[in-house]
Short mmCIF file of N, CA and C in Angstrom, two decimals:
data_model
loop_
_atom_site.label_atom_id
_atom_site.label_comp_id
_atom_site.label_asym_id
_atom_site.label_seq_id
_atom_site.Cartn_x
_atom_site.Cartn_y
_atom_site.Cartn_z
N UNK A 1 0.82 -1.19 0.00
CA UNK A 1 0.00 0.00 0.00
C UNK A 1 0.87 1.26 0.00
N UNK A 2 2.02 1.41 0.93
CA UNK A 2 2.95 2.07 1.17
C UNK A 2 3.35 2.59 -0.51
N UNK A 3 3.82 1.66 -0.73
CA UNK A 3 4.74 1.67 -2.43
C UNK A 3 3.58 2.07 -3.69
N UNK A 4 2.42 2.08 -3.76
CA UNK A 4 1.22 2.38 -4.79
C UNK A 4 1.02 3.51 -4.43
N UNK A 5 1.19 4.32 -2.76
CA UNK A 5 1.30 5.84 -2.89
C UNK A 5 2.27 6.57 -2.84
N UNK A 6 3.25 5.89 -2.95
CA UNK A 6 4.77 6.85 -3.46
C UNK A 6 4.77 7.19 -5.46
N UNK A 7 4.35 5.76 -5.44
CA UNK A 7 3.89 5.66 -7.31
C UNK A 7 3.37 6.80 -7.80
N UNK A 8 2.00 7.05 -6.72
CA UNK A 8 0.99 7.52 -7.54
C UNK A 8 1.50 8.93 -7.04
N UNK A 9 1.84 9.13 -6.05
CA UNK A 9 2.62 10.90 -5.68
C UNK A 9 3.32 11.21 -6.75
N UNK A 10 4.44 9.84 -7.52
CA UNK A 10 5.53 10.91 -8.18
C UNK A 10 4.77 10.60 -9.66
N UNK A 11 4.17 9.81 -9.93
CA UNK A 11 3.60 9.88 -11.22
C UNK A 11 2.43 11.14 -11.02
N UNK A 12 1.77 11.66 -10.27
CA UNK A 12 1.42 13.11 -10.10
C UNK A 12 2.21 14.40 -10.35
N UNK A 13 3.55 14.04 -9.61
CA UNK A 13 4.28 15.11 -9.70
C UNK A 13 4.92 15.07 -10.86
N UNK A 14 5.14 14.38 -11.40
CA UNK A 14 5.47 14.34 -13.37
C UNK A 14 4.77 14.79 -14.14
N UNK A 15 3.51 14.43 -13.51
CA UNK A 15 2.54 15.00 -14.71
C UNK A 15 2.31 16.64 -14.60
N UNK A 16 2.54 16.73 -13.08
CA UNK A 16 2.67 18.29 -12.82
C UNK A 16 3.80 19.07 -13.20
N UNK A 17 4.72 18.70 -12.98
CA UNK A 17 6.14 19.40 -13.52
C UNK A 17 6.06 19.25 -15.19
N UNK A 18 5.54 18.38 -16.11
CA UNK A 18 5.67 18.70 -17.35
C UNK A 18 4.61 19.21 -17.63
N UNK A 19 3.47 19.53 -16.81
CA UNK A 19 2.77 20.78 -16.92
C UNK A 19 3.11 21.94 -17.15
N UNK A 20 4.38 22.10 -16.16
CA UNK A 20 4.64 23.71 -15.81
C UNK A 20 5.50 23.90 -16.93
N UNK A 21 6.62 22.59 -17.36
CA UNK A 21 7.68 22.84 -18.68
C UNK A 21 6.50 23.30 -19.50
N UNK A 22 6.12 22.78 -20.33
CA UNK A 22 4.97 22.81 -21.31
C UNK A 22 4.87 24.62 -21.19
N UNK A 23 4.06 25.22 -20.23
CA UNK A 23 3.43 26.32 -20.72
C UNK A 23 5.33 27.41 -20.25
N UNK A 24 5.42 26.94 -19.89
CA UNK A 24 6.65 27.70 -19.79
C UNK A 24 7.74 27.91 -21.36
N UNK A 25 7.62 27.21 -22.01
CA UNK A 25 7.89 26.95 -22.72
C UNK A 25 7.09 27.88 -24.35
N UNK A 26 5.71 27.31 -24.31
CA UNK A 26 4.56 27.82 -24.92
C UNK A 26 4.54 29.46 -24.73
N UNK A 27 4.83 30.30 -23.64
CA UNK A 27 5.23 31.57 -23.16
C UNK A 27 6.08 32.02 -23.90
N UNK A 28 6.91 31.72 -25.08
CA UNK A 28 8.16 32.35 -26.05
C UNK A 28 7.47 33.87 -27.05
N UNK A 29 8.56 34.68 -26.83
CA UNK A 29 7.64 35.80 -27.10
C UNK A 29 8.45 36.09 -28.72
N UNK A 30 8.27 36.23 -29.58
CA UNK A 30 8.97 36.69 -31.09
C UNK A 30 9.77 37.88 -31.27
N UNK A 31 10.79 38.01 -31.86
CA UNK A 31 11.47 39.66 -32.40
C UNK A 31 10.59 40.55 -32.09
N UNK A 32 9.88 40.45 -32.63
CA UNK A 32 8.56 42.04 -33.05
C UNK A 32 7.90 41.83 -31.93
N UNK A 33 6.91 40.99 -31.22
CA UNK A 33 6.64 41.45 -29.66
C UNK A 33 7.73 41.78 -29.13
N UNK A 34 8.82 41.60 -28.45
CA UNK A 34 9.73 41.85 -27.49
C UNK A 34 9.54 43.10 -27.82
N UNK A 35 10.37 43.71 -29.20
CA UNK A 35 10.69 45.00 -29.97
C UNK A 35 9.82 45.56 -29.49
N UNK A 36 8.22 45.17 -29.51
CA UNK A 36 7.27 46.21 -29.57
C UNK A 36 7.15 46.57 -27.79
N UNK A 37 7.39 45.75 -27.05
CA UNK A 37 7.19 45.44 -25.51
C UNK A 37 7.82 46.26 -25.05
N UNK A 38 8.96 46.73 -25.64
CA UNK A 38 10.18 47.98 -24.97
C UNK A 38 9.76 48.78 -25.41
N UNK A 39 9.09 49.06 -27.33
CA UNK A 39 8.65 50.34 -27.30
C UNK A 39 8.16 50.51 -26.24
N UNK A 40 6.61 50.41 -26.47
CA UNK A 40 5.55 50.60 -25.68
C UNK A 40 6.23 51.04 -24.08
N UNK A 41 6.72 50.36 -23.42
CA UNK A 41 7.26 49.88 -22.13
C UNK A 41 7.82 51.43 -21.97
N UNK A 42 8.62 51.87 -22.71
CA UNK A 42 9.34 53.14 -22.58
C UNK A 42 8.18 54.16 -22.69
N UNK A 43 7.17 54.15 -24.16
CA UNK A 43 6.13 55.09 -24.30
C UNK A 43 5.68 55.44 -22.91
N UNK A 44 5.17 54.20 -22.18
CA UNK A 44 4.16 54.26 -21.15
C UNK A 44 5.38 55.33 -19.79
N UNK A 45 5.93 55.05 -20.10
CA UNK A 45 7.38 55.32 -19.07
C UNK A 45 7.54 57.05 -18.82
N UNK A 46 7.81 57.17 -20.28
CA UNK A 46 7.12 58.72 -20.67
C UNK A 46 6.42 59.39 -20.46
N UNK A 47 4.92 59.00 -20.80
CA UNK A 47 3.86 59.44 -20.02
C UNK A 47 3.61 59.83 -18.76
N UNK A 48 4.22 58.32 -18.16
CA UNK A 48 4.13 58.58 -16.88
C UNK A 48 4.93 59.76 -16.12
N UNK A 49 6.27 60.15 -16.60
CA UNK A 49 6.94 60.96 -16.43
C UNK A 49 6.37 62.50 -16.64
N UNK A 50 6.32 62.54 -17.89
CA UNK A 50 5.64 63.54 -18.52
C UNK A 50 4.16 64.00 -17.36
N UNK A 51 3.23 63.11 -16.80
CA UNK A 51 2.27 63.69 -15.89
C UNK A 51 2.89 64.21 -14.81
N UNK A 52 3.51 63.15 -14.03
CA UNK A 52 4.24 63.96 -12.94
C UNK A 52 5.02 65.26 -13.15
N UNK A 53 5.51 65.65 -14.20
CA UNK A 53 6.04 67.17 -14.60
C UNK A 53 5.28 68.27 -14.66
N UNK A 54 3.92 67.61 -15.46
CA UNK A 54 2.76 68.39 -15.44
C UNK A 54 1.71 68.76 -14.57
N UNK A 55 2.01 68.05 -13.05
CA UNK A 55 0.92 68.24 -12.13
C UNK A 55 0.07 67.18 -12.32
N UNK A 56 -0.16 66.24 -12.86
CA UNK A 56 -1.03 65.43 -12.70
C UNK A 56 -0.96 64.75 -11.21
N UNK A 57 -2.59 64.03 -11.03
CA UNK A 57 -3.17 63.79 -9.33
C UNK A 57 -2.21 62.32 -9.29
N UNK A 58 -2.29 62.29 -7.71
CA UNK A 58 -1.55 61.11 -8.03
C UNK A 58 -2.08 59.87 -8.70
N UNK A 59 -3.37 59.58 -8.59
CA UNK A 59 -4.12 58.65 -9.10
C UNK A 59 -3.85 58.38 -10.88
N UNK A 60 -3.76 59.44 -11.52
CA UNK A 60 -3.40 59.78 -12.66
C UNK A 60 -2.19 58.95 -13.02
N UNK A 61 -1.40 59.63 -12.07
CA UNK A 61 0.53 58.58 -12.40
C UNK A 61 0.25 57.62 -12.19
N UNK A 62 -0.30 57.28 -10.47
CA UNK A 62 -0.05 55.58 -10.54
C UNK A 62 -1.09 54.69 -11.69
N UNK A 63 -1.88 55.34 -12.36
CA UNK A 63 -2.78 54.37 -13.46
C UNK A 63 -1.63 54.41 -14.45
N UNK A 64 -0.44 55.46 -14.66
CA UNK A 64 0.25 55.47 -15.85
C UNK A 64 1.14 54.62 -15.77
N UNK A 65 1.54 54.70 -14.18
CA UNK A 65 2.80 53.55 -14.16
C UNK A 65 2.12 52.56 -14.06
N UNK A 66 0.88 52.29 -13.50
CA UNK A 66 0.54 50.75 -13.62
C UNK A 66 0.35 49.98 -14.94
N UNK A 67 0.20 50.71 -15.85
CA UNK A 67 0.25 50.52 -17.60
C UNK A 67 1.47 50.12 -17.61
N UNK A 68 2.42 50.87 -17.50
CA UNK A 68 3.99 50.40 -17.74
C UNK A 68 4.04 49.45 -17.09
N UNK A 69 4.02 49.20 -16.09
CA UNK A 69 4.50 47.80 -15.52
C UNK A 69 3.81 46.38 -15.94
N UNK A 70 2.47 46.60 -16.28
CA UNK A 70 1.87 45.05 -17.14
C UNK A 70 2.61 45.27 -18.75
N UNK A 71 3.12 46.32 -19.64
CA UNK A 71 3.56 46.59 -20.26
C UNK A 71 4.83 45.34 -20.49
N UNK A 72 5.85 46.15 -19.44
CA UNK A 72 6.90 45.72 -19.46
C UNK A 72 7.28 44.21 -19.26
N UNK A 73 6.01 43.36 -18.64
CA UNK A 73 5.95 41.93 -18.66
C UNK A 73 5.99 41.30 -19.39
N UNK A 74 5.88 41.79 -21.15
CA UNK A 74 5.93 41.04 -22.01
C UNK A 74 7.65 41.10 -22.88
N UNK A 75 8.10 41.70 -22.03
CA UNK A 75 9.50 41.72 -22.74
C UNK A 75 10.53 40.85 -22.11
N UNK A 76 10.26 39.19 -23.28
CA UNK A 76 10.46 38.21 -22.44
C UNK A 76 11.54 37.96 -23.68
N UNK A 77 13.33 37.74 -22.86
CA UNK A 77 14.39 37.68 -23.32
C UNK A 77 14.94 37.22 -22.29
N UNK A 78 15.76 36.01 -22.35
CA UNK A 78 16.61 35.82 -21.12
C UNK A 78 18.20 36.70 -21.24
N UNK A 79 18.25 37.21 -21.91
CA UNK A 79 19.28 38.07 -22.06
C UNK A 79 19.27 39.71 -21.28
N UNK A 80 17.69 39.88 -21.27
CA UNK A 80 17.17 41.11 -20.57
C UNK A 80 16.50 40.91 -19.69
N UNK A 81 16.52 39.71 -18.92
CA UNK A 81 15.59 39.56 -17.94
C UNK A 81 16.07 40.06 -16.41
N UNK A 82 17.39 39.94 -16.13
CA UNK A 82 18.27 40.62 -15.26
C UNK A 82 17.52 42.56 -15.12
N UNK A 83 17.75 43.00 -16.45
CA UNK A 83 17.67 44.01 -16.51
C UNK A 83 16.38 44.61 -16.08
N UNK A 84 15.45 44.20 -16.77
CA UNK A 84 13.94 44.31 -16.96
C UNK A 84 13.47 44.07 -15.39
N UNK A 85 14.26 43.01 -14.32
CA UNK A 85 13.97 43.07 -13.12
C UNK A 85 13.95 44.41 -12.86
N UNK A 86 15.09 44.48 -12.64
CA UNK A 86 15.86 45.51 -12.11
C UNK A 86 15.39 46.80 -12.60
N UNK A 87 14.37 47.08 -13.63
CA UNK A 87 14.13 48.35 -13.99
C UNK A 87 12.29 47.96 -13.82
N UNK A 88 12.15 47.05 -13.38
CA UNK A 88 10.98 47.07 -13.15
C UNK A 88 10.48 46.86 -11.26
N UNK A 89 11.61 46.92 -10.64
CA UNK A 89 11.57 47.04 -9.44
C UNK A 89 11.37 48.94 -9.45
N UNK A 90 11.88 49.48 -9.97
CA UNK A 90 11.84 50.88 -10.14
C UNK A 90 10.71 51.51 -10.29
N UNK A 91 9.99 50.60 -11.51
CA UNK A 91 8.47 51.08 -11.77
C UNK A 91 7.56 50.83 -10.81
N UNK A 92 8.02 49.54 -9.64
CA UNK A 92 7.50 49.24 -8.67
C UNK A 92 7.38 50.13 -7.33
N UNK A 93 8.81 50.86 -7.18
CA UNK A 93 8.80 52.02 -6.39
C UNK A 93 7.70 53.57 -6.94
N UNK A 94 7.99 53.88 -8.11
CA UNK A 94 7.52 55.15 -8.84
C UNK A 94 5.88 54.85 -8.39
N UNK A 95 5.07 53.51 -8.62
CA UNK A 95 4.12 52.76 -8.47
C UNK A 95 3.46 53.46 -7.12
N UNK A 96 4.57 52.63 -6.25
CA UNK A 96 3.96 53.20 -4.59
C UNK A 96 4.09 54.31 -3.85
N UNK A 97 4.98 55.43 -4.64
CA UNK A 97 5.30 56.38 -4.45
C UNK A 97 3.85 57.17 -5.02
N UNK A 98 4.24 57.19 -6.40
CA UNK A 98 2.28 58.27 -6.51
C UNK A 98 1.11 57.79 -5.41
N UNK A 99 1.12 56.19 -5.58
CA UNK A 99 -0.41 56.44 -4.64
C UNK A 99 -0.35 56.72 -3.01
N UNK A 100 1.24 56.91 -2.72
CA UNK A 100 1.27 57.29 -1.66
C UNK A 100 0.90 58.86 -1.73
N UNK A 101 1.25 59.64 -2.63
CA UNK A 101 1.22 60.78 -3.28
C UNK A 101 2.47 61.34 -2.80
N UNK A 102 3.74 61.03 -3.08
CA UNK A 102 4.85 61.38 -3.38
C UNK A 102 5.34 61.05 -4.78
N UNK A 103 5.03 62.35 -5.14
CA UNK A 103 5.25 62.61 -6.73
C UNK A 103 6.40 63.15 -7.07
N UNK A 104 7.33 63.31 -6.32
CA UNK A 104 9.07 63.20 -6.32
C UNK A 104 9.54 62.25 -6.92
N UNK A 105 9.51 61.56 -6.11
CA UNK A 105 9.95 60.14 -5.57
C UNK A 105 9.53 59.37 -6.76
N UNK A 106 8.02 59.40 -6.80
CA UNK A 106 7.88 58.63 -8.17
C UNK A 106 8.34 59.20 -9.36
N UNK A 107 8.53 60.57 -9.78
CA UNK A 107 9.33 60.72 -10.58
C UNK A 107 11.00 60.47 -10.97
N UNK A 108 11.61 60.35 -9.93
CA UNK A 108 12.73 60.06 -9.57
C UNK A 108 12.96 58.31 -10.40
N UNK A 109 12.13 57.91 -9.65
CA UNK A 109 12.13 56.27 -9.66
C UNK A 109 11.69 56.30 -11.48
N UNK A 110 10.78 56.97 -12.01
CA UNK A 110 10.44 56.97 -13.59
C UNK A 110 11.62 57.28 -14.07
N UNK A 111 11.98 58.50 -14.16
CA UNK A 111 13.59 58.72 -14.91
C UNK A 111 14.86 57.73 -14.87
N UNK A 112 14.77 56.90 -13.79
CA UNK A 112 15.71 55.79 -13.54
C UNK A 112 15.22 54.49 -14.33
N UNK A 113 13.87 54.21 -14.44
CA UNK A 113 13.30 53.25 -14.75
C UNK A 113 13.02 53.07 -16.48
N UNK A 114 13.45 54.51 -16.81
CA UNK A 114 13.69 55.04 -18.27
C UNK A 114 14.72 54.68 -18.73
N UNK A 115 15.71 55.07 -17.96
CA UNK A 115 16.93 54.93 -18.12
C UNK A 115 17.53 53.50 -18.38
N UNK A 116 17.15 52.52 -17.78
CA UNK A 116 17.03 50.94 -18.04
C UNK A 116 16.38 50.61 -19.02
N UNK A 117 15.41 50.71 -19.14
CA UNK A 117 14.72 50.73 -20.35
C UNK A 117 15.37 51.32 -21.90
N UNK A 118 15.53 52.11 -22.07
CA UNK A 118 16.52 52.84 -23.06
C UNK A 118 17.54 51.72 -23.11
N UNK A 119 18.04 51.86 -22.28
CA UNK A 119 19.10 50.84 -22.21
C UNK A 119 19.23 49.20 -23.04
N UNK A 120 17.95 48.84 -22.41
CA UNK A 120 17.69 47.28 -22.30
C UNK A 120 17.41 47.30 -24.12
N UNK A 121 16.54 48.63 -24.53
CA UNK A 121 16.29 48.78 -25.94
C UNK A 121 17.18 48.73 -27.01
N UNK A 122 18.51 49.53 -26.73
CA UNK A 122 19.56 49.58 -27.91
C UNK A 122 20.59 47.77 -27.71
N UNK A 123 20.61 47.39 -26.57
CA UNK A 123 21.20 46.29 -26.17
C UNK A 123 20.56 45.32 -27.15
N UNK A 124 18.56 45.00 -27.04
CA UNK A 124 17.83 44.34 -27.63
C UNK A 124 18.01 44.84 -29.47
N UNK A 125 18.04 45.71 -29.61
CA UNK A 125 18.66 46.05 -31.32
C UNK A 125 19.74 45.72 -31.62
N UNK A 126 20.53 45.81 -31.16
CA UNK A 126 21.89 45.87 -31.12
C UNK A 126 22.40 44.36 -31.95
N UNK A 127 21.47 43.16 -30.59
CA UNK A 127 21.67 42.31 -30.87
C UNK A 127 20.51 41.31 -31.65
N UNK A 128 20.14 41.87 -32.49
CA UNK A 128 18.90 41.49 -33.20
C UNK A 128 18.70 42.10 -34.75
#
């Protein structure tokens, strides 16, 4: 009895783990999405910047950065994925900064989060 539920645990857990390969896998994003994922990713980046310059409420920024940040999820490269953390921890600060309504701060964190971005963009041309 012992040995028919060790069986049936790891023949579960096989079927589960080549579950997760499978869509992990199926998740591959093409040249032209990625390409378009950083445009966009930067556009939205902009904006968001661009309100906070202009006085916009905070509610305003954090809907702009919250665009950028589902944005920037599709810019799927393991070559930029280091980066894209790392500049999307930023958008994550700029994020909690407006709806805290420190619109410094979140601007601060946008111009930095630009700055990666730009970055991650000529890197992704560069090598493409």
């Amino acid at each position: 009895m012992n040995s028919s539920k060790k069986s049936l645990f790891f023949a579960t857990a096989i079927v589960f783990i080549s579950a997760l390969s499978f869509s992990a896998s199926a998740a591959t994003f093409s040249h032209e999405e990625v390409r378009a994922a950083l445009d966009n990713t930067i556009t939205k980046v902009k904006a968001s910047i661009s309100a906070v310059e202009n006085g916009a409420d905070k509610e305003t920024v954090a809907d702009l950065v919250s665009d950028a940040k589902q944005q920037q999820k599709d810019i799927e490269n393991n070559n930029l994925e280091v980066k894209r953390q790392h500049a999307g921890k930023r958008l994550n600060i700029a994020w909690k900064a407006a709806r805290g309504g420190d619109l410094q701060l979140a601007g601060q964190s946008l111009k930095d989060a630009l700055t990666r971005y730009e970055e991650m963009q000529k890197i992704y041309v560069s090598s493409h």
